[in-house]
């Protein structure tokens, strides 16, 4: 026969009324630890609290002190069963409410994370500040992560160990951790999508500091996002297995769900490999998005015609582009600043400036190219000055020189109008590859759904 006590009776009454230890403690103006000690029969309530507790649960002081209710005949067992059923219902309600509150708080974390991505987009597209936008977004992602960690801890504390069975607690924690993993994966995905702002191999020196194009952001964001989702899946899988083995989470008995998760991971990995291969083809075709490759340009086979073309006094206003469009294609360094006499101050007449050009083999050599958007000086392999001209043609936005063995010939010059055509061609290629990425993703999703349905059909037939 079960021993009767005040503490156990208080625990039964509290659970039957759907109250937690903390809620009861607040009503009695004591700590929840005091209530826990009462229910474990380590201490007893103060004598002054007996009438208050009895009145709170609708019993007499004698019943509370005896540790049981006074029933007549067979009504005891029926009433006890009713209390037990009521307590079970109240516990389920508390778990449901706690889980619902956690889901609502999770929306706050998601909103903070999405706000970070929106701010990054505004900084990039409206203000052309990609790097600043990235770091502001990272701050938002960190705040979202910290907030969600607090929400998870609060959810765990809302279901005390003394109020519910271990099975109920494990199931509740499993649900909370599952949602927390989804939120963590979402924040990680948004972080990966933001990475192209500072980790963009194509035109990094330009795009990362003055903003990147939507197409470039979409391509790299999708690639980084898929990679980070695979990592998140693997990490979450390891965490769940570890917690389940330690008995902290309820074991999963649904083999179908387990199979679907593995199938999803396989489809994601295959899709990532296919997308990465397609991206490699894009880089090979476009030379990593190098738009001058697709501009027609003007090719000069001799130095005289090149110098004559560069010294033509042509302004940007004479192009087919308007001024706003022109400014978007060239750097401010292209604009020439003339002195009072209408001439540009020439570069200093020293041998050092011949080694300023990008290529490494110009260092410590008597030959090379000097081009500061004002004056162009070219010395061939014999150290002979073959070009020395003032750069007056403001429409020139890109110059490609030949090999040193050929005296840097031929020389390809691209103007504003030609650059616009080249960039449009590159944009069409980018759009085509994005369409390919979308098609590959749709095919992967279709395969996953079909494979998942086959598994479901097999399980159904096995059940019959």
XYZ file of N, CA and C in Angstrom, residues 18-20 23 87-103 105 154-156 158-160 163-176 179:
129
model
N -3.180 21.301 -13.109
C -2.414 21.838 -14.227
C -1.468 22.950 -13.843
N -0.853 22.847 -12.682
C 0.056 23.888 -12.211
C 1.473 23.341 -12.141
N 2.435 24.191 -12.424
C 3.836 23.837 -12.240
C 4.269 24.230 -10.830
N 4.469 27.981 -10.586
C 3.173 28.657 -10.486
C 2.596 28.538 -9.074
N -5.214 15.408 -14.491
C -3.809 15.782 -14.421
C -3.077 15.491 -15.718
N -3.378 14.341 -16.335
C -2.755 14.001 -17.610
C -3.120 15.016 -18.675
N -4.379 15.408 -18.694
C -4.842 16.390 -19.673
C -4.165 17.736 -19.460
N -4.018 18.136 -18.210
C -3.386 19.418 -17.898
C -1.906 19.407 -18.266
N -1.234 18.270 -18.066
C 0.183 18.184 -18.424
C 0.367 18.306 -19.932
N -0.512 17.651 -20.677
C -0.434 17.770 -22.132
C -0.680 19.211 -22.581
N -1.590 19.874 -21.871
C -1.889 21.259 -22.221
C -0.680 22.148 -21.946
N 0.000 21.933 -20.826
C 1.182 22.733 -20.493
C 2.271 22.525 -21.539
N 2.503 21.265 -21.934
C 3.518 20.979 -22.949
C 3.149 21.636 -24.265
N 1.857 21.538 -24.634
C 1.416 22.130 -25.895
C 1.583 23.645 -25.894
N 1.209 24.278 -24.771
C 1.341 25.735 -24.671
C 2.807 26.155 -24.695
N 3.647 25.420 -23.976
C 5.075 25.748 -23.941
C 5.702 25.611 -25.326
N 5.327 24.558 -26.052
C 5.861 24.369 -27.394
C 5.362 25.446 -28.346
N 4.094 25.830 -28.185
C 3.538 26.887 -29.029
C 4.234 28.222 -28.761
N 4.501 28.529 -27.501
C 5.207 29.764 -27.169
C 6.618 29.761 -27.751
N 7.262 28.601 -27.712
C 8.613 28.514 -28.272
C 8.587 28.739 -29.783
N 7.590 28.189 -30.459
C 7.474 28.401 -31.906
C 7.271 29.879 -32.228
N 8.249 32.421 -30.412
C 9.509 33.125 -30.175
C 10.504 32.844 -31.301
N 14.758 28.847 -22.152
C 13.499 29.168 -21.480
C 12.461 28.075 -21.704
N 12.439 27.491 -22.891
C 11.501 26.408 -23.169
C 11.800 25.185 -22.310
N 13.090 24.857 -22.147
C 13.454 23.720 -21.304
C 13.054 23.953 -19.848
N 10.589 25.676 -18.800
C 9.137 25.726 -18.621
C 8.551 24.363 -18.286
N 9.314 23.298 -18.527
C 8.854 21.943 -18.211
C 9.834 21.356 -17.204
N 9.480 21.426 -15.922
C 10.369 20.960 -14.858
C 10.339 19.441 -14.766
N 7.531 17.752 -12.644
C 6.145 17.900 -13.054
C 5.717 16.876 -14.092
N 6.657 16.320 -14.839
C 6.315 15.451 -15.951
C 7.187 14.207 -15.922
N 6.718 13.198 -16.629
C 7.486 11.961 -16.726
C 8.685 12.174 -17.642
N 9.659 11.274 -17.528
C 10.859 11.388 -18.353
C 10.538 11.244 -19.841
N 9.552 10.418 -20.154
C 9.160 10.255 -21.556
C 8.595 11.545 -22.121
N 7.740 12.218 -21.343
C 7.163 13.481 -21.799
C 8.236 14.552 -21.970
N 9.176 14.584 -21.035
C 10.249 15.591 -21.098
C 11.130 15.346 -22.320
N 11.489 14.090 -22.587
C 12.339 13.779 -23.740
C 11.648 14.123 -25.057
N 10.350 13.816 -25.134
C 9.620 14.143 -26.353
C 9.534 15.654 -26.557
N 9.315 16.381 -25.470
C 9.252 17.836 -25.558
C 10.600 18.411 -25.987
N 11.669 17.942 -25.374
C 12.996 18.439 -25.729
C 13.358 18.083 -27.171
N 12.930 16.903 -27.622
C 13.194 16.522 -29.013
C 12.531 17.493 -29.981
N 11.281 17.880 -29.648
C 10.570 18.836 -30.512
C 11.257 20.200 -30.502
N 11.680 20.640 -29.324
C 12.344 21.943 -29.209
C 13.678 21.940 -29.967
N 13.189 22.098 -33.773
C 12.899 23.453 -34.244
C 14.158 24.325 -34.168
